[in-house]
Tab-separated table of C-alpha atoms and ligand atoms in Angstrom:
chain	number	residue	atom	x	y	z
A	21	MET	CA	85.492	84.395	116.404
A	22	GLY	CA	87.064	86.542	113.697
A	23	LEU	CA	88.636	89.893	114.017
A	24	ASP	CA	87.930	92.912	111.799
A	25	LEU	CA	90.328	95.613	110.627
A	26	LEU	CA	89.668	99.246	109.825
A	27	LEU	CA	92.344	100.900	107.704
A	28	GLY	CA	92.931	104.153	105.833
A	29	LEU	CA	93.369	103.623	102.090
A	30	GLN	CA	94.927	106.968	101.157
A	31	TRP	CA	97.576	109.174	102.821
A	32	GLY	CA	95.922	109.203	106.253
A	33	ASP	CA	93.223	111.385	107.856
A	34	GLU	CA	90.429	109.540	106.068
A	35	GLY	CA	88.213	109.680	109.169
A	36	LYS	CA	89.286	106.472	110.906
A	37	GLY	CA	88.731	107.868	114.415
A	38	LYS	CA	85.143	108.853	113.656
A	39	ILE	CA	84.203	105.454	112.238
A	40	VAL	CA	85.950	103.402	114.922
A	41	ASP	CA	83.944	105.396	117.475
A	42	VAL	CA	80.731	104.705	115.523
A	43	LEU	CA	81.482	100.962	115.261
A	44	THR	CA	82.730	100.413	118.821
A	45	LYS	CA	79.283	99.400	120.099
A	46	ASN	CA	79.571	96.244	117.959
A	47	TYR	CA	82.903	95.180	119.508
A	48	ASP	CA	84.388	94.142	122.867
A	49	ILE	CA	87.962	95.260	122.160
A	50	ILE	CA	89.380	98.088	120.046
A	51	ALA	CA	93.102	97.656	119.377
A	52	ARG	CA	95.681	99.965	117.801
A	53	PHE	CA	98.448	98.024	116.057
A	54	GLN	CA	100.986	100.515	114.657
A	55	GLY	CA	102.044	104.140	114.500
A	56	GLY	CA	102.120	106.432	117.468
A	57	PRO	CA	101.448	110.080	118.253
A	58	ASN	CA	101.989	111.005	114.597
A	59	ALA	CA	98.329	109.948	114.297
A	60	GLY	CA	95.503	112.354	115.062
A	61	HIS	CA	92.091	110.682	115.151
A	62	THR	CA	89.154	113.073	115.534
A	63	LEU	CA	85.871	112.108	117.195
A	64	LYS	CA	82.795	114.310	117.410
A	65	PHE	CA	79.734	113.630	119.550
A	66	ASP	CA	77.359	115.576	121.834
A	67	GLY	CA	78.887	118.843	120.596
A	68	ILE	CA	82.367	117.748	121.725
A	69	LYS	CA	85.347	117.384	119.403
A	70	HIS	CA	88.199	115.247	120.699
A	71	VAL	CA	91.514	114.252	119.076
A	72	LEU	CA	93.252	111.004	120.057
A	73	HIS	CA	96.884	110.223	119.174
A	74	THR	CA	97.899	106.966	120.856
A	75	ILE	CA	94.701	105.884	122.607
A	76	PRO	CA	92.292	103.754	120.533
A	77	SER	CA	89.107	105.481	119.378
A	78	GLY	CA	86.822	103.174	121.366
A	79	ILE	CA	87.764	104.830	124.659
A	80	PHE	CA	84.540	106.847	124.988
A	81	HIS	CA	82.302	103.767	125.122
A	82	GLN	CA	81.656	102.286	128.528
A	83	GLY	CA	82.401	98.595	128.626
A	84	SER	CA	84.767	98.592	125.657
A	85	GLN	CA	88.325	97.432	126.256
A	86	ASN	CA	90.994	99.474	124.450
A	87	LEU	CA	94.359	97.945	123.712
A	88	ILE	CA	97.597	99.541	122.542
A	89	GLY	CA	99.422	96.735	120.761
A	90	ASN	CA	103.111	95.836	120.493
A	91	GLY	CA	103.379	97.495	117.064
A	92	VAL	CA	102.615	100.953	118.471
A	93	VAL	CA	105.329	103.385	119.629
A	94	ILE	CA	104.469	105.403	122.722
A	95	ASP	CA	105.707	108.812	123.826
A	96	PRO	CA	105.054	108.852	127.593
A	97	VAL	CA	104.794	112.662	127.702
A	98	ILE	CA	102.161	112.872	124.955
A	99	PHE	CA	100.423	109.796	126.337
A	100	GLN	CA	100.122	111.376	129.791
A	101	GLN	CA	98.665	114.534	128.231
A	102	GLU	CA	96.158	112.394	126.338
A	103	LEU	CA	95.134	110.585	129.511
A	104	GLU	CA	94.737	113.868	131.368
A	105	SER	CA	92.579	115.262	128.570
A	106	LEU	CA	90.194	112.359	129.258
A	107	ASP	CA	89.794	113.334	132.932
A	108	LYS	CA	86.748	115.500	132.243
A	109	PHE	CA	84.978	112.483	130.713
A	110	GLU	CA	85.492	110.419	133.885
A	111	ILE	CA	86.822	107.421	131.987
A	112	ASP	CA	88.195	104.668	134.187
A	113	TYR	CA	91.204	104.041	131.987
A	114	ASN	CA	92.861	101.825	134.577
A	115	GLN	CA	90.154	99.321	133.602
A	116	SER	CA	89.394	100.208	129.991
A	117	LEU	CA	92.909	100.735	128.621
A	118	LEU	CA	95.735	98.205	128.335
A	119	ILE	CA	99.246	98.582	126.894
A	120	SER	CA	101.406	95.849	125.454
A	121	ARG	CA	104.666	95.272	127.292
A	122	LYS	CA	106.271	94.834	123.880
A	123	ALA	CA	105.364	98.323	122.624
A	124	HIS	CA	108.440	100.525	122.161
A	125	LEU	CA	108.998	103.858	123.890
A	126	ILE	CA	109.727	107.124	122.104
A	127	LEU	CA	112.536	108.828	124.042
A	128	PRO	CA	113.125	112.602	124.059
A	129	THR	CA	116.281	111.994	121.989
A	130	HIS	CA	114.250	110.140	119.325
A	131	ARG	CA	112.310	113.354	118.773
A	132	LEU	CA	115.548	115.319	118.588
A	133	ILE	CA	117.011	112.908	116.022
A	134	ASP	CA	113.817	113.279	113.960
A	135	ALA	CA	114.223	117.067	114.031
A	136	ALA	CA	117.957	116.909	113.199
A	137	SER	CA	117.385	114.442	110.349
A	138	GLU	CA	114.631	116.569	108.804
A	139	LYS	CA	116.726	119.718	109.154
A	140	ALA	CA	119.680	118.033	107.489
A	141	LYS	CA	117.500	116.929	104.569
A	142	GLY	CA	116.507	120.540	103.832
A	143	ALA	CA	114.168	120.760	100.826
A	144	LYS	CA	114.112	116.950	100.591
A	145	LYS	CA	112.552	116.578	104.044
A	146	ILE	CA	109.813	113.965	104.563
A	147	GLY	CA	107.529	116.450	106.267
A	148	SER	CA	107.519	114.267	109.379
A	149	THR	CA	105.255	115.151	112.295
A	150	LEU	CA	108.555	115.240	114.288
A	151	LYS	CA	107.172	112.943	116.970
A	152	GLY	CA	110.236	110.672	116.863
A	153	ILE	CA	108.456	107.895	114.968
A	154	GLY	CA	111.215	107.040	112.441
A	155	PRO	CA	114.101	106.984	114.960
A	156	THR	CA	112.067	104.855	117.399
A	157	TYR	CA	111.233	102.227	114.771
A	158	MET	CA	114.900	102.335	113.689
A	159	ASP	CA	115.948	101.424	117.225
A	160	LYS	CA	113.278	98.722	117.287
A	161	THR	CA	114.525	97.025	114.110
A	162	GLY	CA	118.142	97.760	115.119
A	163	ARG	CA	117.380	95.877	118.370
A	164	ASN	CA	118.314	98.748	120.630
A	165	GLY	CA	114.862	99.960	121.716
A	166	ILE	CA	113.360	100.300	125.176
A	167	ARG	CA	109.986	98.656	125.628
A	168	VAL	CA	107.106	99.288	128.004
A	169	GLY	CA	107.900	95.979	129.756
A	170	ASP	CA	111.418	97.222	130.556
A	171	LEU	CA	109.864	99.795	132.898
A	172	GLU	CA	108.987	96.948	135.283
A	173	PHE	CA	112.688	96.181	135.822
A	174	PRO	CA	115.126	98.420	137.732
A	175	HIS	CA	117.866	98.254	135.093
A	176	TRP	CA	115.934	100.213	132.467
A	177	LYS	CA	117.373	103.598	133.482
A	178	LYS	CA	120.912	102.397	132.749
A	179	LYS	CA	119.712	101.146	129.373
A	180	TYR	CA	118.055	104.521	128.838
A	181	ARG	CA	121.244	106.481	129.656
A	182	ASP	CA	123.401	104.398	127.308
A	183	LEU	CA	120.916	104.816	124.463
A	184	ALA	CA	120.416	108.546	125.068
A	185	ASN	CA	124.209	109.074	125.070
A	186	LYS	CA	124.454	107.279	121.745
A	187	HIS	CA	121.595	109.397	120.398
A	188	GLU	CA	123.385	112.595	121.415
A	189	GLU	CA	126.377	111.530	119.344
A	190	LEU	CA	124.066	110.887	116.408
A	191	ILE	CA	122.475	114.333	116.783
A	192	ARG	CA	125.953	115.907	116.655
A	193	PHE	CA	126.701	113.870	113.539
A	194	TYR	CA	123.931	115.713	111.656
A	195	GLN	CA	125.773	119.020	112.205
A	196	VAL	CA	122.618	121.098	112.256
A	197	ASP	CA	121.709	123.981	114.474
A	198	LEU	CA	119.408	122.403	117.059
A	199	THR	CA	119.054	123.952	120.482
A	200	TYR	CA	117.578	121.822	123.237
A	201	ASP	CA	117.644	121.295	126.956
A	202	LEU	CA	117.864	117.535	127.391
A	203	GLN	CA	117.705	117.729	131.172
A	204	ALA	CA	114.348	119.499	131.029
A	205	LEU	CA	113.036	117.055	128.407
A	206	GLU	CA	114.187	114.110	130.524
A	207	SER	CA	112.609	115.473	133.651
A	208	ASP	CA	109.204	115.558	131.832
A	209	PHE	CA	109.892	112.124	130.373
A	210	PHE	CA	110.686	110.431	133.705
A	211	ALA	CA	107.700	112.096	135.390
A	212	ALA	CA	105.418	110.840	132.604
A	213	VAL	CA	106.887	107.322	132.858
A	214	ASP	CA	106.143	107.289	136.625
A	215	PHE	CA	102.588	108.469	135.915
A	216	ILE	CA	101.981	105.711	133.376
A	217	VAL	CA	103.531	102.964	135.490
A	218	ASP	CA	101.224	104.049	138.290
A	219	LYS	CA	97.997	104.397	136.276
A	220	ILE	CA	98.021	101.944	133.375
A	221	ARG	CA	97.978	98.165	133.208
A	222	PHE	CA	100.756	96.558	131.157
A	223	VAL	CA	99.845	93.252	129.542
A	224	ASP	CA	101.161	90.549	127.250
A	225	SER	CA	98.767	91.750	124.594
A	226	GLU	CA	99.071	88.785	122.253
A	227	SER	CA	97.754	86.606	125.124
A	228	VAL	CA	94.932	89.077	125.798
A	229	ILE	CA	93.947	88.855	122.118
A	230	ALA	CA	94.202	85.054	122.090
A	231	ASP	CA	92.086	84.738	125.274
A	232	ALA	CA	89.488	87.145	123.887
A	233	GLN	CA	89.278	85.146	120.682
A	234	ALA	CA	88.889	81.903	122.623
A	235	LYS	CA	85.967	83.529	124.473
A	236	GLN	CA	84.334	84.563	121.169
A	237	LYS	CA	84.852	88.270	121.897
A	238	LYS	CA	84.703	90.692	119.000
A	239	ILE	CA	87.828	92.680	118.187
A	240	LEU	CA	88.287	95.653	115.872
A	241	ALA	CA	91.865	96.604	114.959
A	242	GLU	CA	92.223	100.347	114.306
A	243	GLY	CA	94.831	101.429	111.767
A	244	ALA	CA	96.727	104.677	111.838
A	245	GLN	CA	98.039	106.660	108.862
A	246	GLY	CA	97.055	105.249	105.458
A	247	SER	CA	98.143	102.550	103.002
A	248	LEU	CA	100.051	105.015	100.791
A	249	LEU	CA	102.208	105.894	103.823
A	250	ASP	CA	103.135	102.231	104.418
A	251	ILE	CA	106.896	101.698	104.819
A	252	ASP	CA	106.901	98.961	102.133
A	253	PHE	CA	104.002	99.827	99.844
A	254	GLY	CA	103.720	103.604	100.231
A	255	THR	CA	105.355	106.414	98.287
A	256	TYR	CA	108.820	105.710	99.729
A	257	PRO	CA	110.750	107.563	101.124
A	258	PHE	CA	107.802	109.910	101.798
A	259	VAL	CA	106.127	107.437	104.130
A	260	THR	CA	105.931	106.664	107.822
A	261	SER	CA	108.078	103.951	109.421
A	262	SER	CA	105.510	101.223	110.068
A	263	ASN	CA	103.339	98.838	108.059
A	264	THR	CA	100.030	100.661	107.932
A	265	THR	CA	98.440	97.921	105.816
A	266	ALA	CA	96.554	94.781	106.904
A	267	ALA	CA	99.771	92.813	107.424
A	268	GLY	CA	100.749	95.350	110.105
A	269	ALA	CA	97.793	94.205	112.216
A	270	CYS	CA	99.238	90.665	112.304
A	271	THR	CA	102.666	91.774	113.500
A	272	GLY	CA	101.389	94.677	115.590
A	273	LEU	CA	98.966	92.611	117.659
A	274	GLY	CA	100.021	89.002	117.202
A	275	ILE	CA	97.016	88.029	115.102
A	276	ALA	CA	97.179	85.074	112.738
A	277	PRO	CA	96.231	86.098	109.157
A	278	ASN	CA	93.518	83.435	108.943
A	279	LYS	CA	91.706	85.036	111.926
A	280	ILE	CA	91.023	88.279	110.022
A	281	LYS	CA	87.413	88.501	108.881
A	282	ASP	CA	86.291	91.868	107.523
A	283	VAL	CA	88.695	94.528	106.317
A	284	PHE	CA	86.999	97.922	106.298
A	285	GLY	CA	88.793	100.276	103.912
A	286	ILE	CA	88.064	103.913	104.538
A	287	PHE	CA	88.612	106.738	102.033
A	288	LYS	CA	87.671	110.363	101.487
A	289	ALA	CA	85.501	111.198	98.458
A	290	TYR	CA	88.561	113.174	97.314
A	291	THR	CA	92.246	112.879	98.308
A	292	THR	CA	94.427	114.706	100.820
A	293	ARG	CA	98.039	114.475	101.860
A	294	VAL	CA	99.991	116.306	104.556
A	295	GLY	CA	103.776	116.562	104.393
A	296	SER	CA	106.019	116.083	101.355
A	297	GLY	CA	105.891	113.481	98.593
A	298	PRO	CA	104.227	112.786	95.259
A	299	PHE	CA	100.476	113.302	94.843
A	300	PRO	CA	99.394	112.805	91.209
A	301	THR	CA	95.860	114.248	91.495
A	302	GLU	CA	96.805	117.268	93.634
A	303	LEU	CA	94.895	120.458	92.818
A	304	PHE	CA	96.567	123.858	92.756
A	305	ASP	CA	93.473	125.860	91.781
A	306	GLU	CA	90.376	127.312	93.421
A	307	VAL	CA	88.658	123.886	93.521
A	308	GLY	CA	91.512	122.563	95.681
A	309	GLU	CA	91.294	125.638	97.878
A	310	ARG	CA	87.552	125.206	98.194
A	311	ILE	CA	87.867	121.542	99.244
A	312	ALA	CA	90.530	122.496	101.827
A	313	LYS	CA	88.301	125.249	103.212
A	314	VAL	CA	84.988	123.371	103.292
A	315	GLY	CA	86.677	120.166	104.518
A	316	HIS	CA	88.700	122.022	107.201
A	317	GLU	CA	91.737	120.214	105.888
A	318	PHE	CA	94.291	120.954	108.577
A	319	GLY	CA	96.343	118.236	110.300
A	320	ALA	CA	94.818	116.993	113.580
A	321	THR	CA	98.323	116.499	115.051
A	322	THR	CA	100.389	119.346	113.613
A	323	GLY	CA	97.773	121.845	112.359
A	324	ARG	CA	99.564	121.968	108.979
A	325	PRO	CA	97.348	122.587	105.907
A	326	ARG	CA	96.602	119.378	104.011
A	327	ARG	CA	97.168	119.271	100.261
A	328	CYS	CA	93.923	118.425	98.406
A	329	GLY	CA	93.122	116.754	95.102
A	330	TRP	CA	90.664	114.619	93.134
A	331	LEU	CA	89.833	111.029	94.005
A	332	ASP	CA	92.521	108.683	92.661
A	333	LEU	CA	91.051	105.264	91.855
A	334	VAL	CA	94.358	103.868	90.561
A	335	ALA	CA	95.862	104.413	94.004
A	336	LEU	CA	92.686	103.216	95.761
A	337	LYS	CA	92.606	99.993	93.732
A	338	TYR	CA	96.183	99.306	94.816
A	339	SER	CA	95.243	99.844	98.477
A	340	VAL	CA	92.147	97.635	98.168
A	341	GLN	CA	94.302	94.830	96.749
A	342	ILE	CA	97.102	95.028	99.289
A	343	ASN	CA	94.714	95.085	102.225
A	344	GLY	CA	92.122	92.614	100.943
A	345	VAL	CA	89.371	95.151	101.618
A	346	THR	CA	85.947	93.525	101.981
A	347	GLN	CA	83.933	96.707	102.491
A	348	LEU	CA	84.543	100.348	101.622
A	349	MET	CA	83.497	103.401	103.617
A	350	MET	CA	83.303	106.783	101.896
A	351	MET	CA	83.903	109.890	103.997
A	352	LYS	CA	83.335	113.610	103.496
A	353	GLY	CA	81.019	113.422	100.467
A	354	ASP	CA	79.369	116.535	101.953
A	355	VAL	CA	82.547	118.528	101.233
A	356	LEU	CA	82.065	118.066	97.471
A	357	SER	CA	78.498	119.501	97.519
A	358	GLY	CA	78.215	122.449	95.147
A	359	ILE	CA	81.049	121.524	92.772
A	360	GLU	CA	79.560	121.401	89.288
A	361	THR	CA	81.809	118.792	87.685
A	362	LEU	CA	83.836	116.226	89.610
A	363	LYS	CA	86.875	114.446	88.259
A	364	ILE	CA	88.039	110.933	89.116
A	365	CYS	CA	91.445	109.591	88.106
A	366	THR	CA	91.084	106.132	86.547
A	367	LYS	CA	94.435	105.728	84.749
A	368	TYR	CA	97.941	107.132	84.717
A	369	GLU	CA	99.973	108.021	81.685
A	370	TYR	CA	103.407	106.728	82.673
A	371	HIS	CA	106.307	107.426	80.290
A	372	GLY	CA	103.756	107.889	77.486
A	373	GLU	CA	101.917	104.615	78.185
A	374	LEU	CA	98.453	104.292	79.785
A	375	ILE	CA	98.617	102.132	82.906
A	376	SER	CA	96.102	101.065	85.567
A	377	HIS	CA	98.489	100.076	88.347
A	378	LEU	CA	100.646	102.027	90.769
A	379	PRO	CA	104.156	102.216	89.303
A	380	PHE	CA	107.469	102.404	91.185
A	381	SER	CA	107.583	106.195	91.034
A	382	LEU	CA	104.648	108.568	91.364
A	383	ASP	CA	106.839	111.602	90.738
A	384	LYS	CA	105.332	114.413	88.672
A	385	GLU	CA	107.822	114.040	85.840
A	386	HIS	CA	106.704	110.427	85.229
A	387	ILE	CA	102.948	110.560	85.871
A	388	ASN	CA	100.121	112.289	84.093
A	389	PRO	CA	96.778	111.365	85.705
A	390	LYS	CA	93.844	110.684	83.345
A	391	TYR	CA	90.366	111.574	84.520
A	392	ILE	CA	86.742	110.840	83.826
A	393	GLU	CA	84.228	113.569	84.652
A	394	MET	CA	80.984	113.197	86.580
A	395	GLU	CA	78.186	115.589	87.365
A	396	GLY	CA	78.419	116.823	90.944
A	397	TRP	CA	75.616	117.260	93.478
A	398	GLN	CA	74.475	120.684	94.631
A	399	GLU	CA	72.455	119.788	97.748
A	400	ASP	CA	73.641	120.087	101.337
A	401	ILE	CA	73.674	116.438	102.438
A	402	THR	CA	74.799	116.910	106.033
A	403	ASN	CA	71.288	116.231	107.387
A	404	CYS	CA	70.556	113.169	105.247
A	405	LYS	CA	69.740	110.145	107.375
A	406	SER	CA	69.364	107.366	104.809
A	407	TYR	CA	71.025	106.347	101.567
A	408	ASP	CA	67.756	106.911	99.678
A	409	GLU	CA	67.759	110.597	100.623
A	410	LEU	CA	71.153	111.238	99.015
A	411	PRO	CA	71.247	113.020	95.620
A	412	CYS	CA	71.267	110.731	92.571
A	413	GLN	CA	74.606	112.189	91.380
A	414	LEU	CA	76.246	111.123	94.651
A	415	LYS	CA	74.786	107.630	94.323
A	416	GLU	CA	76.207	107.455	90.799
A	417	TYR	CA	79.597	108.554	92.147
A	418	VAL	CA	79.434	105.746	94.719
A	419	SER	CA	78.317	103.174	92.113
A	420	PHE	CA	81.182	104.140	89.832
A	421	ILE	CA	83.678	103.649	92.675
A	422	GLU	CA	82.150	100.298	93.672
A	423	ASN	CA	82.277	98.996	90.113
A	424	PHE	CA	85.808	100.193	89.549
A	425	LEU	CA	87.108	98.734	92.808
A	426	GLU	CA	84.867	95.646	92.674
A	427	THR	CA	84.113	96.175	96.360
A	428	PRO	CA	80.896	97.417	97.985
A	429	VAL	CA	80.601	100.785	99.735
A	430	GLY	CA	78.803	99.925	102.982
A	431	LEU	CA	78.910	103.315	104.676
A	432	VAL	CA	78.720	106.948	103.601
A	433	SER	CA	79.683	109.684	106.044
A	434	VAL	CA	78.051	113.097	105.568
A	435	GLY	CA	79.616	115.116	108.387
A	436	PRO	CA	82.070	114.866	111.290
A	437	ASP	CA	79.504	113.933	113.959
A	438	ARG	CA	78.835	110.365	115.041
A	439	LYS	CA	75.223	110.830	113.931
A	440	GLN	CA	76.158	111.928	110.403
A	441	THR	CA	76.789	108.354	109.321
A	442	ILE	CA	74.695	106.430	106.805
A	443	PHE	CA	74.853	102.646	106.669
A	444	ARG	CA	73.518	101.006	103.533
B	18	GDP	P1	91.775	110.087	110.961
B	18	GDP	O1	93.213	110.416	111.226
B	18	GDP	O2	91.621	109.108	109.847
B	18	GDP	O3	91.023	109.673	112.184
B	18	GDP	O4	91.106	111.450	110.441
B	18	GDP	P2	91.324	112.920	111.077
B	18	GDP	O5	90.589	113.011	112.339
B	18	GDP	O6	92.763	113.274	111.076
B	18	GDP	O7	90.690	113.805	109.920
B	18	GDP	C1	89.375	113.651	109.507
B	18	GDP	C2	88.668	115.008	109.691
B	18	GDP	O8	87.459	114.999	108.971
B	18	GDP	C3	88.306	115.296	111.135
B	18	GDP	O9	88.339	116.671	111.344
B	18	GDP	C4	86.870	114.766	111.223
B	18	GDP	O10	86.120	115.409	112.241
B	18	GDP	C5	86.344	115.132	109.870
B	18	GDP	N1	85.318	114.248	109.305
B	18	GDP	C6	85.199	112.896	109.407
B	18	GDP	N2	84.193	112.453	108.630
B	18	GDP	C7	83.668	113.526	108.021
B	18	GDP	C8	82.619	113.724	107.066
B	18	GDP	O11	81.967	112.799	106.589
B	18	GDP	N3	82.383	115.018	106.656
B	18	GDP	C9	83.083	116.077	107.133
B	18	GDP	N4	82.784	117.277	106.676
B	18	GDP	N5	84.071	115.928	108.029
B	18	GDP	C10	84.365	114.680	108.441
B	19	IMO	P1	96.476	109.547	110.910
B	19	IMO	O1	96.474	108.281	111.729
B	19	IMO	C1	98.336	111.921	107.776
B	19	IMO	C2	102.687	111.691	107.434
B	19	IMO	C3	103.481	112.942	107.798
B	19	IMO	C4	104.687	112.761	106.899
B	19	IMO	C5	104.907	111.255	106.894
B	19	IMO	C6	105.951	110.788	107.910
B	19	IMO	O2	95.948	110.726	111.643
B	19	IMO	O3	95.822	109.326	109.592
B	19	IMO	P2	106.106	110.612	110.556
B	19	IMO	O4	105.695	111.560	111.634
B	19	IMO	O5	105.426	109.293	110.614
B	19	IMO	O6	107.592	110.504	110.452
B	19	IMO	O7	105.645	111.333	109.184
B	19	IMO	O8	103.658	110.678	107.218
B	19	IMO	N1	101.774	111.218	108.487
B	19	IMO	C7	100.450	111.355	108.440
B	19	IMO	N2	99.659	111.975	107.532
B	19	IMO	N3	97.778	111.267	108.828
B	19	IMO	C8	98.547	110.628	109.713
B	19	IMO	O9	98.030	109.855	110.701
B	19	IMO	C9	99.955	110.696	109.582
B	19	IMO	N4	101.000	110.203	110.283
B	19	IMO	C10	102.112	110.525	109.605
B	19	IMO	O10	102.765	114.104	107.505
B	19	IMO	O11	104.358	113.132	105.581
B	20	MG	MG1	94.454	112.096	111.350
């Protein structure tokens, strides 16, 4: 039985959490494969809005198994808070949630290094969520990290102390003004570790996936961040520290590439980005402000305002290619209602030449985005239930995207709620 992937094609926050929740009923296992609490995945149902950071977005469905794969980095303190926020839903997470023993732990000092590094960069900062993601992946690839499986052995606290001491030296190296109380942070950290060891089942997740596949179970891998934040293919250095693209699902769960069936690529009908870095189609006018306001474009993890701009099909085409997207899903079309003329970027002028691919640098001084214009739709579409009901201008917008990307749009989302989802 194949396995499907759901990935963000832009700079994150495309609406992955909502759609994973909508699709969960079709799957036995929902598995996160990379990222960590830098992610904020919003779900809305029965009048409740809930944001998940580390826990897969299938958690609210009885009978679904949720797996945190080896590619994910886990902050025990944030993870405990997330688990406690589920208490009111009476979810038996001892049964429905599994963590890979090979997933790496975010230590309090990883967060401090993140903060020191960003402070030292000054105006050149990445705009990190400061959750310790970069430093944790650095220790993983540097072969110094502490993994969930280590917690089952008594020696892990010695390993912890040695690593934390080294981290403190690194923090001093940055020579920035950073006040912290490591003892207090560690006391929360060790308490959270005890909580997790007590409540959550640790597994060899690659075996769980292999067994599930042998039993013909259906698996959906849930991406975090977006393709343009990928460590290799994103707008480096303004990226996150993991592979957010399809290949990341192979290494982050132990899936063989030939087992991947559908790749669902999810995008907003416009573009947003939070944090620093190039953004060719960014708007600095009242249209951008309007999109931010109507779309409530504030980060689900940090609350920071998201930068907004027109849809960028050059960047989307790149993401579709790298991920091998088989089906597109368009989110937040409702936010564009009422805008008279919409623009879509279809080419870049790069050093005076018109190009259709994503070049090495997307910096402002090199790129001038070229747009086509389309008539917008004026109707409120948030109550539309079928594709036929949608305004003809929106259908033309979708057709244009499909033709350009040579990939079908199988789903259109018209609001944040589970029910505001139209399958074609
Ligand atoms: P994720 O990180 O990809 O899961 O996305 P986020 O949860 O960070 O951001 C998406 C935001 O858009 C959330 O506030 C969602 O509730 C909201 N949302 C999702 N789909 C739609 C939609 O079709 N229309 C509107 N208006 N909001 C949506
Ligand atoms: P979801 O899964 C949007 C951005 C940060 C910053 C850069 C590096 O909700 O789509 P990091 O904390 O990883 O060091 O930050 O990446 N970023 C995200 N932007 N959505 C996310 O996740 C993000 N996770 C990280 O804003 O620019
Ligand atoms: Mg998000």
